[in-house]
Short mmCIF file of C-alpha atoms and ligand atoms in Angstrom, two decimals:
data_model
loop_
_atom_site.label_atom_id
_atom_site.label_comp_id
_atom_site.label_asym_id
_atom_site.label_seq_id
_atom_site.Cartn_x
_atom_site.Cartn_y
_atom_site.Cartn_z
CA UNK S 1 0.23 -0.19 0.04
CA UNK S 2 2.85 2.41 1.11
CA UNK S 3 4.74 1.59 -1.75
CA UNK S 4 1.74 2.04 -4.17
CA UNK S 5 1.13 5.29 -2.57
CA UNK S 6 4.91 6.09 -3.53
CA UNK S 7 4.56 4.95 -6.93
CA UNK S 8 1.77 6.86 -7.46
CA UNK S 9 3.56 10.38 -6.24
CA UNK S 10 6.55 9.61 -7.96
CA UNK S 11 4.53 9.35 -11.49
CA UNK S 12 2.49 12.48 -10.37
CA UNK S 13 5.64 14.08 -10.11
CA UNK S 14 7.01 13.01 -13.16
CA UNK S 15 3.91 14.14 -15.26
CA UNK S 16 4.03 17.15 -13.68
CA UNK S 17 7.79 17.74 -14.28
CA UNK S 18 7.25 17.00 -18.24
CA UNK S 19 4.29 19.08 -18.58
CA UNK S 20 6.54 21.84 -16.98
CA UNK S 21 9.34 21.13 -19.22
CA UNK S 22 7.35 20.84 -22.36
CA UNK S 23 5.22 24.38 -21.68
CA UNK S 24 8.84 25.92 -20.84
CA UNK S 25 9.56 26.80 -24.34
CA UNK S 26 6.60 28.08 -25.66
CA UNK S 27 6.36 30.49 -22.57
CA UNK S 28 9.85 31.62 -22.97
CA UNK S 29 9.21 32.02 -26.87
CA UNK S 30 5.56 34.05 -25.86
CA UNK S 31 7.52 36.20 -23.73
CA UNK S 32 9.98 36.85 -26.49
CA UNK S 33 7.10 37.86 -28.88
CA UNK S 34 5.64 40.06 -26.41
CA UNK S 35 8.47 41.91 -25.83
CA UNK S 36 8.95 42.71 -29.42
CA UNK S 37 5.46 43.64 -30.82
CA UNK S 38 4.17 45.62 -27.56
CA UNK S 39 5.53 49.13 -28.29
CA UNK S 40 4.44 52.42 -27.13
CA UNK S 41 1.34 51.20 -25.86
CA UNK S 42 0.20 49.80 -29.20
CA UNK S 43 0.63 46.20 -30.73
CA UNK S 44 3.25 46.70 -33.27
CA UNK S 45 2.58 43.42 -35.14
CA UNK S 46 5.15 43.92 -37.86
CA UNK S 47 7.88 44.54 -35.36
CA UNK S 48 8.45 40.84 -35.06
CA UNK S 49 10.87 39.06 -37.14
CA UNK S 50 8.18 36.63 -39.12
CA UNK S 51 10.35 35.91 -41.72
CA UNK S 52 13.95 35.45 -40.33
CA UNK S 53 15.69 32.24 -41.65
CA UNK S 54 16.71 30.96 -38.61
CA UNK S 55 13.01 31.16 -37.08
CA UNK S 56 11.06 28.23 -35.84
CA UNK S 57 7.59 29.92 -37.55
CA UNK S 58 9.31 28.92 -41.17
CA UNK S 59 8.02 26.03 -42.89
CA UNK S 60 11.19 23.82 -42.89
CA UNK S 61 12.12 24.04 -39.30
CA UNK S 62 12.58 21.01 -37.50
CA UNK S 63 10.21 21.69 -34.43
CA UNK S 64 8.17 24.51 -35.80
CA UNK S 65 5.83 27.16 -33.72
CA UNK S 66 2.98 28.41 -34.87
CA UNK S 67 2.08 32.07 -33.74
CA UNK S 68 -1.09 34.01 -33.76
CA UNK S 69 -1.62 37.47 -32.44
CA UNK S 70 -4.94 38.78 -31.29
CA UNK S 71 -6.14 42.14 -30.58
CA UNK S 72 -7.99 42.82 -27.31
CA UNK S 73 -11.57 42.05 -28.69
CA UNK S 74 -10.15 38.60 -29.57
CA UNK S 75 -9.72 39.33 -33.41
CA UNK S 76 -6.86 37.67 -35.27
CA UNK S 77 -4.60 40.06 -36.57
CA UNK S 78 -1.83 37.99 -38.08
CA UNK S 79 -0.53 34.32 -37.74
CA UNK S 80 2.63 32.46 -39.02
CA UNK S 81 2.87 31.62 -42.62
CA UNK S 82 3.51 28.09 -41.47
CA UNK S 83 0.31 27.48 -40.04
CA UNK S 84 -1.42 27.77 -43.82
CA UNK S 85 0.96 24.83 -44.73
CA UNK S 86 -0.31 22.41 -42.35
CA UNK S 87 -2.93 21.63 -44.96
CA UNK S 88 -5.81 21.71 -42.68
CA UNK S 89 -8.29 24.20 -40.58
CA UNK S 90 -6.62 26.00 -38.25
CA UNK S 91 -8.87 27.31 -34.93
CA UNK S 92 -8.97 31.50 -35.83
CA UNK S 93 -10.13 32.23 -32.29
CA UNK S 94 -8.69 31.95 -28.53
CA UNK S 95 -8.73 28.60 -27.66
CA UNK S 96 -9.00 29.44 -23.97
CA UNK S 97 -8.77 32.90 -21.81
CA UNK S 98 -5.09 34.25 -21.76
CA UNK S 99 -2.91 33.29 -18.54
CA UNK S 100 0.82 34.73 -18.07
CA UNK S 101 1.96 31.55 -16.28
CA UNK S 102 0.16 28.14 -16.29
CA UNK S 103 -0.18 26.45 -12.54
CA UNK S 104 2.33 23.54 -12.30
CA UNK S 105 -0.58 20.82 -12.19
CA UNK S 106 -2.07 22.24 -15.09
CA UNK S 107 -2.30 19.42 -18.10
CA UNK S 108 -0.89 20.70 -21.14
CA UNK S 109 -3.70 22.13 -23.33
CA UNK S 110 -4.05 20.29 -26.89
CA UNK S 111 -5.74 20.22 -30.16
CA UNK S 112 -5.92 18.00 -33.38
CA UNK S 113 -5.33 19.13 -36.96
CA UNK S 114 -5.86 16.53 -39.11
CA UNK S 115 -3.48 14.04 -38.03
CA UNK S 116 -1.19 16.24 -35.81
CA UNK S 117 -1.74 16.79 -32.29
CA UNK S 118 -0.39 20.23 -30.93
CA UNK S 119 0.17 21.67 -27.65
CA UNK S 120 -0.29 25.48 -26.92
CA UNK S 121 -0.41 28.53 -24.50
CA UNK S 122 -2.46 31.76 -24.86
CA UNK S 123 -0.18 34.69 -23.45
CA UNK S 124 -1.53 38.07 -22.52
CA UNK S 125 -0.02 41.05 -24.02
CA UNK S 126 -0.13 43.98 -21.83
CA UNK S 127 1.26 47.70 -22.24
CA UNK S 128 3.18 49.64 -19.34
CA UNK S 129 -0.12 50.15 -17.48
CA UNK S 130 -1.11 46.93 -17.50
CA UNK S 131 -3.84 47.55 -20.09
CA UNK S 132 -4.77 44.28 -21.93
CA UNK S 133 -3.50 44.88 -25.86
CA UNK S 134 -4.44 41.41 -26.93
CA UNK S 135 -2.90 37.61 -26.75
CA UNK S 136 -0.72 35.21 -28.57
CA UNK S 137 -1.62 31.95 -29.36
CA UNK S 138 1.55 29.84 -29.67
CA UNK S 139 1.50 26.21 -30.66
CA UNK S 140 3.89 23.54 -31.15
CA UNK S 141 3.43 19.73 -32.13
CA UNK S 142 3.08 17.44 -29.34
CA UNK S 143 5.92 15.27 -29.66
CA UNK S 144 4.71 12.21 -28.08
CA UNK S 145 4.12 13.23 -24.52
CA UNK S 146 1.16 10.81 -23.74
CA UNK S 147 3.38 7.72 -25.00
CA UNK S 148 6.22 9.22 -22.41
CA UNK S 149 3.31 9.25 -19.55
CA UNK S 150 2.48 5.76 -20.52
CA UNK S 151 5.90 4.79 -20.33
CA UNK S 152 6.82 6.77 -17.05
CA UNK S 153 3.84 5.04 -15.63
CA UNK S 154 4.96 1.71 -16.81
CA UNK S 155 8.26 1.90 -15.56
CA UNK S 156 7.13 3.01 -12.03
CA UNK S 157 4.56 0.34 -11.74
CA UNK S 158 7.38 -2.51 -12.80
CA UNK S 159 9.91 -0.99 -10.00
CA UNK S 160 6.75 -1.05 -7.93
CA UNK S 161 5.59 -4.76 -8.43
CA UNK S 162 9.29 -6.05 -7.81
CA UNK S 163 9.51 -3.86 -4.83
CA UNK S 164 6.43 -4.99 -3.11
CA UNK S 165 7.34 -8.61 -4.23
CA UNK S 166 10.49 -8.34 -2.56
CA UNK S 167 8.99 -6.77 0.59
CA UNK S 168 6.51 -9.44 0.66
CA UNK S 169 9.18 -12.04 0.29
CA UNK S 170 11.12 -10.37 3.13
CA UNK S 171 8.11 -10.06 5.07
CA UNK S 172 6.91 -13.78 5.00
CA UNK S 173 10.80 -14.80 5.54
CA UNK S 174 11.07 -12.79 8.79
CA UNK S 175 7.63 -13.69 10.14
CA UNK S 176 8.42 -17.51 9.54
CA UNK S 177 11.80 -16.93 11.60
CA UNK S 178 9.94 -15.03 14.48
CA UNK S 179 6.56 -16.93 14.42
CA UNK S 180 8.29 -20.48 13.90
CA UNK S 181 9.92 -20.06 17.39
CA UNK S 182 6.89 -18.76 18.75
CA UNK S 183 4.88 -21.38 17.63
CA UNK S 184 6.84 -23.95 19.33
CA UNK S 185 6.83 -22.02 22.53
CA UNK S 186 3.15 -21.90 22.67
CA UNK S 187 3.06 -25.67 21.93
CA UNK S 188 5.25 -26.38 24.44
CA UNK S 189 3.92 -24.43 26.98
CA UNK S 190 0.59 -25.78 26.55
CA UNK S 191 1.93 -29.32 27.04
CA UNK S 192 3.70 -28.20 30.31
CA UNK S 193 2.42 -30.41 33.19
CA UNK S 194 3.13 -29.63 36.87
CA UNK S 195 5.43 -32.51 37.33
CA UNK S 196 7.61 -31.27 34.40
CA UNK S 197 8.22 -28.00 35.55
CA UNK S 198 11.78 -28.91 35.98
CA UNK S 199 12.75 -29.51 31.94
CA UNK S 200 13.47 -26.28 30.46
CA UNK S 201 11.63 -25.61 27.37
CA UNK S 202 13.97 -26.00 23.98
CA UNK S 203 13.21 -24.72 20.67
CA UNK S 204 14.96 -26.05 17.36
CA UNK S 205 16.38 -23.61 14.78
CA UNK S 206 17.76 -20.33 15.05
CA UNK S 207 16.07 -17.81 17.35
CA UNK S 208 16.18 -13.96 17.07
CA UNK S 209 17.07 -12.02 20.37
CA UNK S 210 13.56 -11.14 21.43
CA UNK S 211 12.64 -14.71 21.25
CA UNK S 212 15.45 -15.88 23.12
CA UNK S 213 14.90 -13.56 25.91
CA UNK S 214 11.25 -14.70 26.26
CA UNK S 215 12.37 -18.16 26.33
CA UNK S 216 14.87 -17.49 29.03
CA UNK S 217 12.42 -15.51 31.09
CA UNK S 218 9.80 -18.55 30.94
CA UNK S 219 12.62 -20.76 31.82
CA UNK S 220 13.60 -19.09 34.88
CA UNK S 221 9.80 -18.61 35.75
CA UNK S 222 9.57 -22.22 35.38
CA UNK S 223 12.36 -22.85 37.76
CA UNK S 224 11.14 -20.93 40.22
CA UNK S 225 7.61 -22.40 40.18
CA UNK S 226 9.39 -25.90 40.25
CA UNK S 227 11.18 -24.81 43.29
CA UNK S 228 8.38 -23.32 44.95
CA UNK S 229 6.29 -26.41 44.12
CA UNK S 230 8.90 -28.61 45.53
CA UNK S 231 9.16 -26.67 48.71
CA UNK S 232 5.45 -26.84 48.98
CA UNK S 233 5.37 -30.63 48.59
CA UNK S 234 8.41 -31.13 51.29
CA UNK S 235 6.55 -28.71 53.36
CA UNK S 236 3.54 -30.67 53.36
CA UNK S 237 5.24 -34.01 53.75
CA UNK S 238 7.31 -32.71 56.62
CA UNK S 239 3.93 -31.08 58.31
CA UNK S 240 1.94 -34.46 57.97
CA UNK S 241 4.92 -36.67 59.37
CA UNK S 242 5.27 -34.09 62.53
CA UNK S 243 1.40 -34.32 63.29
CA UNK S 244 1.21 -38.20 62.52
CA UNK S 245 4.11 -38.93 65.22
CA UNK S 246 2.51 -37.38 68.24
CA UNK S 247 -0.80 -38.61 67.32
CA UNK S 248 0.56 -41.85 67.01
CA UNK S 249 2.23 -41.59 70.43
CA UNK S 250 -1.07 -40.26 71.81
CA UNK S 251 -2.99 -43.36 70.44
CA UNK S 252 -0.54 -45.80 71.78
CA UNK S 253 -0.49 -44.34 75.13
CA UNK S 254 -4.38 -44.14 75.49
CA UNK S 255 -4.73 -47.67 74.06
CA UNK S 256 -1.80 -48.92 76.58
CA UNK S 257 -3.42 -47.49 79.29
CA UNK S 258 -6.89 -49.03 78.50
CA UNK S 259 -5.86 -52.16 78.03
CA UNK S 260 -6.36 -53.82 81.39
CA UNK S 261 -7.27 -51.83 84.68
CA UNK S 262 -4.38 -49.55 86.03
CA UNK S 263 -3.55 -47.71 89.41
CA UNK S 264 -4.44 -44.20 89.59
CA UNK S 265 -0.64 -43.38 89.86
CA UNK S 266 -0.46 -45.04 86.27
CA UNK S 267 -3.27 -43.11 84.57
CA UNK S 268 -2.00 -39.80 86.03
CA UNK S 269 1.31 -40.45 84.33
CA UNK S 270 -0.47 -41.46 81.35
CA UNK S 271 -2.82 -38.49 81.25
CA UNK S 272 0.58 -36.26 82.05
CA UNK S 273 2.16 -38.16 78.87
CA UNK S 274 -1.00 -36.95 76.81
CA UNK S 275 -0.88 -33.50 77.90
CA UNK S 276 2.85 -33.12 76.96
CA UNK S 277 2.18 -34.56 73.47
CA UNK S 278 -0.85 -32.18 73.20
CA UNK S 279 1.24 -29.12 74.25
CA UNK S 280 3.86 -30.17 71.58
CA UNK S 281 1.30 -30.50 69.33
CA UNK S 282 -0.23 -27.39 69.80
CA UNK S 283 2.91 -25.77 69.54
CA UNK S 284 3.36 -27.24 66.23
CA UNK S 285 -0.15 -26.43 64.86
CA UNK S 286 0.52 -22.88 66.19
CA UNK S 287 3.69 -22.22 64.36
CA UNK S 288 2.25 -23.80 61.33
CA UNK S 289 -0.77 -21.36 61.23
CA UNK S 290 1.66 -18.38 62.29
CA UNK S 291 3.98 -19.31 59.24
CA UNK S 292 1.21 -19.80 56.89
CA UNK S 293 -0.17 -16.16 58.16
CA UNK S 294 3.16 -14.49 57.53
CA UNK S 295 3.52 -16.14 54.13
CA UNK S 296 0.36 -14.26 52.95
CA UNK S 297 1.20 -10.91 51.59
CA UNK S 298 -2.13 -9.58 52.43
CA UNK S 299 -2.17 -9.92 56.18
CA UNK S 300 -2.77 -6.79 58.12
CA UNK S 301 -0.31 -6.56 60.81
CA UNK S 302 -0.46 -3.37 62.96
CA UNK S 303 2.93 -1.91 63.97
CA UNK S 304 3.27 0.25 67.17
CA UNK S 305 6.31 1.40 69.11
CA UNK S 306 7.77 -1.53 70.94
CA UNK S 307 10.22 -1.19 74.30
CA UNK S 308 11.92 -4.30 73.64
CA UNK S 309 13.67 -4.44 76.73
CA UNK S 310 10.47 -4.39 78.28
CA UNK S 311 9.15 -7.06 76.26
CA UNK S 312 12.41 -9.25 76.62
CA UNK S 313 12.17 -8.79 80.47
CA UNK S 314 8.90 -10.28 80.33
CA UNK S 315 9.24 -13.09 78.19
CA UNK S 316 12.66 -14.16 80.37
CA UNK S 317 10.55 -14.95 83.34
CA UNK S 318 9.38 -18.12 82.62
CA UNK S 319 12.91 -19.14 81.37
CA UNK S 320 14.41 -18.42 84.55
CA UNK S 321 13.09 -21.16 86.67
CA UNK S 322 13.88 -23.92 83.37
CA UNK S 323 17.58 -22.45 83.57
CA UNK S 324 17.87 -22.72 87.42
CA UNK S 325 16.60 -26.02 87.26
CA UNK S 326 18.86 -27.02 84.69
CA UNK S 327 21.74 -25.03 86.38
CA UNK S 328 22.44 -22.65 83.78
CA UNK S 329 23.33 -19.25 84.78
CA UNK S 330 20.91 -17.13 82.73
CA UNK S 331 21.79 -13.23 82.56
CA UNK S 332 20.71 -10.19 81.02
CA UNK S 333 21.79 -6.80 80.38
CA UNK S 334 18.67 -4.53 78.88
CA UNK S 335 19.09 -1.00 77.59
CA UNK S 336 15.91 0.87 78.51
CA UNK S 337 16.36 3.11 75.11
CA UNK S 338 15.98 0.44 72.93
CA UNK S 339 12.51 0.99 71.20
CA UNK S 340 11.35 -0.23 67.66
CA UNK S 341 8.35 -0.08 65.87
CA UNK S 342 6.88 -3.52 65.49
CA UNK S 343 4.30 -6.20 66.31
CA UNK S 344 4.78 -7.04 69.78
CA UNK S 345 2.97 -10.36 69.59
CA UNK S 346 5.66 -11.34 66.74
CA UNK S 347 8.40 -9.89 68.48
CA UNK S 348 7.76 -11.96 71.57
CA UNK S 349 7.83 -15.17 69.59
CA UNK S 350 11.19 -14.28 68.06
CA UNK S 351 12.35 -13.97 72.01
CA UNK S 352 10.62 -17.23 72.81
CA UNK S 353 12.13 -19.47 70.06
CA UNK S 354 15.63 -18.08 70.56
CA UNK S 355 15.60 -18.20 74.41
CA UNK S 356 13.90 -21.65 73.88
CA UNK S 357 16.87 -22.76 71.57
CA UNK S 358 19.41 -21.30 73.84
CA UNK S 359 17.86 -23.46 76.74
CA UNK S 360 17.25 -26.74 74.78
CA UNK S 361 20.90 -26.63 73.31
CA UNK S 362 23.00 -25.56 76.15
CA UNK S 363 23.72 -28.79 78.70
CA UNK S 364 25.54 -26.96 80.95
CA UNK S 365 27.02 -23.10 81.50
CA UNK S 366 25.60 -19.69 80.64
CA UNK S 367 23.05 -17.90 78.70
CA UNK S 368 23.71 -14.07 78.29
CA UNK S 369 20.68 -11.75 77.04
CA UNK S 370 21.39 -8.48 75.89
CA UNK S 371 19.46 -5.91 74.47
CA UNK S 372 21.42 -2.46 73.17
CA UNK S 373 20.70 0.44 71.16
CA UNK S 374 23.44 0.96 68.42
CA UNK S 375 23.02 4.12 66.13
CA UNK S 376 19.88 4.00 64.46
CA UNK S 377 19.56 -0.03 65.23
CA UNK S 378 18.46 -1.87 68.26
CA UNK S 379 20.12 -5.34 68.82
CA UNK S 380 18.86 -8.48 70.62
CA UNK S 381 21.80 -11.10 71.37
CA UNK S 382 21.47 -14.37 72.78
CA UNK S 383 24.69 -16.07 73.57
CA UNK S 384 25.01 -19.63 75.21
CA UNK S 385 27.74 -21.88 75.85
CA UNK S 386 25.89 -24.92 74.21
CA UNK S 387 26.68 -27.58 71.61
CA UNK S 388 27.15 -25.17 68.73
CA UNK S 389 25.76 -25.43 65.08
CA UNK S 390 28.41 -27.17 62.07
CA UNK S 391 29.33 -24.49 60.00
CA UNK S 392 27.92 -26.67 57.00
CA UNK S 393 24.54 -26.54 58.78
CA UNK S 394 24.39 -22.71 59.49
CA UNK S 395 22.90 -21.72 55.80
CA UNK S 396 20.03 -24.21 56.36
CA UNK S 397 18.73 -23.79 60.02
CA UNK S 398 16.34 -21.19 58.87
CA UNK S 399 14.90 -23.84 56.75
CA UNK S 400 11.31 -24.78 57.50
CA UNK S 401 11.42 -28.28 59.43
CA UNK S 402 15.62 -28.32 59.49
CA UNK S 403 17.22 -29.88 62.13
CA UNK S 404 20.66 -30.20 62.71
CA UNK S 405 21.05 -33.95 62.58
CA UNK S 406 24.10 -34.64 65.17
CA UNK S 407 22.65 -32.34 67.86
CA UNK S 408 18.96 -32.09 67.70
CA UNK S 409 18.47 -35.70 68.00
CA UNK S 410 16.66 -36.27 71.37
CA UNK S 411 15.93 -32.96 71.79
CA UNK S 412 12.10 -31.72 71.58
CA UNK S 413 11.52 -29.61 68.62
CA UNK S 414 10.23 -29.49 65.15
CA UNK S 415 12.36 -27.28 62.93
CA UNK S 416 10.22 -24.53 62.58
CA UNK S 417 11.21 -22.07 65.55
CA UNK S 418 14.26 -20.39 63.70
CA UNK S 419 12.00 -20.38 60.08
CA UNK S 420 9.65 -18.23 61.68
CA UNK S 421 12.15 -16.03 63.62
CA UNK S 422 13.84 -15.51 60.42
CA UNK S 423 10.28 -14.47 58.58
CA UNK S 424 9.26 -12.59 61.38
CA UNK S 425 12.78 -10.60 61.35
CA UNK S 426 12.50 -9.77 57.67
CA UNK S 427 8.83 -8.62 58.14
CA UNK S 428 10.32 -5.76 60.49
CA UNK S 429 13.11 -5.15 58.01
CA UNK S 430 15.60 -6.54 60.19
CA UNK S 431 18.67 -8.82 60.18
CA UNK S 432 18.95 -12.19 61.59
CA UNK S 433 22.43 -13.36 62.18
CA UNK S 434 24.44 -16.46 63.71
CA UNK S 435 27.72 -17.01 65.18
CA UNK S 436 28.42 -20.45 66.15
CA UNK S 437 31.30 -22.87 67.26
CA UNK S 438 30.76 -26.54 67.57
CA UNK S 439 31.20 -27.55 71.40
CA UNK S 440 31.62 -23.72 72.55
CA UNK S 441 28.47 -22.41 71.96
CA UNK S 442 26.26 -20.03 69.71
CA UNK S 443 25.46 -16.39 69.19
CA UNK S 444 21.86 -15.25 67.31
CA UNK S 445 21.65 -11.70 66.67
CA UNK S 446 18.71 -9.89 65.97
CA UNK S 447 19.14 -6.43 64.65
CA UNK S 448 16.19 -4.07 64.00
CA UNK S 449 15.64 -0.54 63.02
CA UNK S 450 15.13 1.52 65.99
CA UNK S 451 12.58 4.00 66.71
CA UNK S 452 13.22 7.49 65.92
CA UNK S 453 12.74 9.32 69.33
CA UNK S 454 11.54 12.92 68.63
CA UNK S 455 13.49 14.87 71.20
CA UNK S 456 11.71 17.98 72.24
CA UNK S 457 13.27 21.68 71.59
CA UNK S 458 14.43 22.91 74.81
CA UNK S 459 11.91 25.33 76.24
CA UNK S 460 12.53 28.49 78.14
CA UNK S 461 12.60 28.43 81.98
CA UNK S 462 10.27 30.74 83.71
CA UNK S 463 12.06 32.59 86.62
P1 LIG T 1 13.99 -26.92 66.78
O1 LIG T 1 12.44 -26.95 66.82
O2 LIG T 1 14.49 -28.18 66.43
O3 LIG T 1 14.64 -26.22 67.79
P2 LIG T 1 14.40 -24.33 65.19
O4 LIG T 1 14.16 -24.00 64.13
O5 LIG T 1 14.21 -23.47 66.19
O6 LIG T 1 14.04 -25.98 65.39
O7 LIG T 1 16.02 -24.69 64.79
C1 LIG T 1 16.62 -25.39 63.82
C2 LIG T 1 17.79 -26.01 64.26
O8 LIG T 1 18.96 -25.33 64.57
C3 LIG T 1 17.63 -26.94 65.73
O9 LIG T 1 17.05 -28.20 65.55
C4 LIG T 1 19.27 -26.90 66.28
O10 LIG T 1 19.94 -28.13 65.36
C5 LIG T 1 19.64 -25.83 65.64
N1 LIG T 1 19.86 -24.91 66.82
C6 LIG T 1 19.27 -23.69 66.72
N2 LIG T 1 19.48 -22.66 67.93
C7 LIG T 1 20.46 -23.55 68.36
C8 LIG T 1 21.49 -23.14 69.46
N3 LIG T 1 21.48 -21.97 70.28
N4 LIG T 1 22.56 -24.02 69.92
C9 LIG T 1 22.82 -25.24 68.94
N5 LIG T 1 21.90 -25.64 67.85
C10 LIG T 1 20.77 -24.55 67.87
#
């Protein structure tokens, strides 16, 4: 379409240009004649060199001009002798009103004499005061402009056809190059199933840059989806396992107790065991629920100013008795300026889990709890002298259900505590860090943004 329009425009330009070029010699000649015969405000038709041998008005000129001079009333005053020689009746009147300069879009004006086609201009004659004196009608044999127009149109048409063909061919080739891989991509994506997400999509043949980028982004997305699905599968399997174990124990204990009559002491002990298992189950379910709440991005949590030292002091209380019972020295250094913005219930969960771990994995020695303000941050540090964490296990301890095999066996727990702590610290824009040496102890550090305390301007004192 665009090529067709361009071709048409080219043809029109050629047409206008040919017309202009054809009219130019007639216009020039008319000006010349007008200059010669308008003299002293009168038409001096004899003043022109009608019989000069070089002149185009002569019979034998190879490209003759036919000149007629008319007065202001349109009466023919004189015409060149070569008109009579044409041998056919020649128009004796003005063929159209005189025009000093034809507009460029004007087609050539023509008329036929016998077997000849002539084109012509009608040129006005004015005196110095712009008074109309008459007109010149100057004609010339038409040397085949119509054929020229046709040939030009044909040439342009041919070029258009060749260019259009080439363009279509190029378009077909390039669209096949782009659409082919996209088609393969669509088919491969449609054939994807949840259990084959780990297999990257492959496409045969060369790829253009954009499709290659799209393919790599899609494969990246598939890999991440696969990882997420995998984690979800592992999580469900682990959670089911963790739930099933205490339930089996509960059931076993109840069945054992009911098998035959028991002493009141035995029943009490069984119920005590059942209660412990139920507590364990409750903690597990609570942790699972809390994790799922934290995983949902739309869960609303209301942040309020929290005095971290007060919060830690409160949470420490139940641990003091446990530590004392195990002969572990539990000390705390709490800076009262450690304020942060947070969700108090979640921050309590952090303190509880970290302290619980310190106690669980410290057979003897001491636990030091520190809360301090450090610049724009508040830091909670729990340092123990326990079993420590092997370096290869450190990157995994915040994973859900992960427990260090060498140290966690026989210790109560289900591997969700630190996953929960990490999630809560992230929610508070904080950083969770560990430093540990096997057999020496572990330090857990939680760094949170400090609450910016507005210091009031000093007030003047009344004297
Ligand atoms: P658990 O319920 O097993 O304590 P956590 O998620 O709280 O689960 O901790 C994950 C694992 O990290 C624990 O099983 C334990 O092996 C290790 N761990 C956590 N805290 C300590 C610590 N203070 N000292 C030694 N090992 C620890």
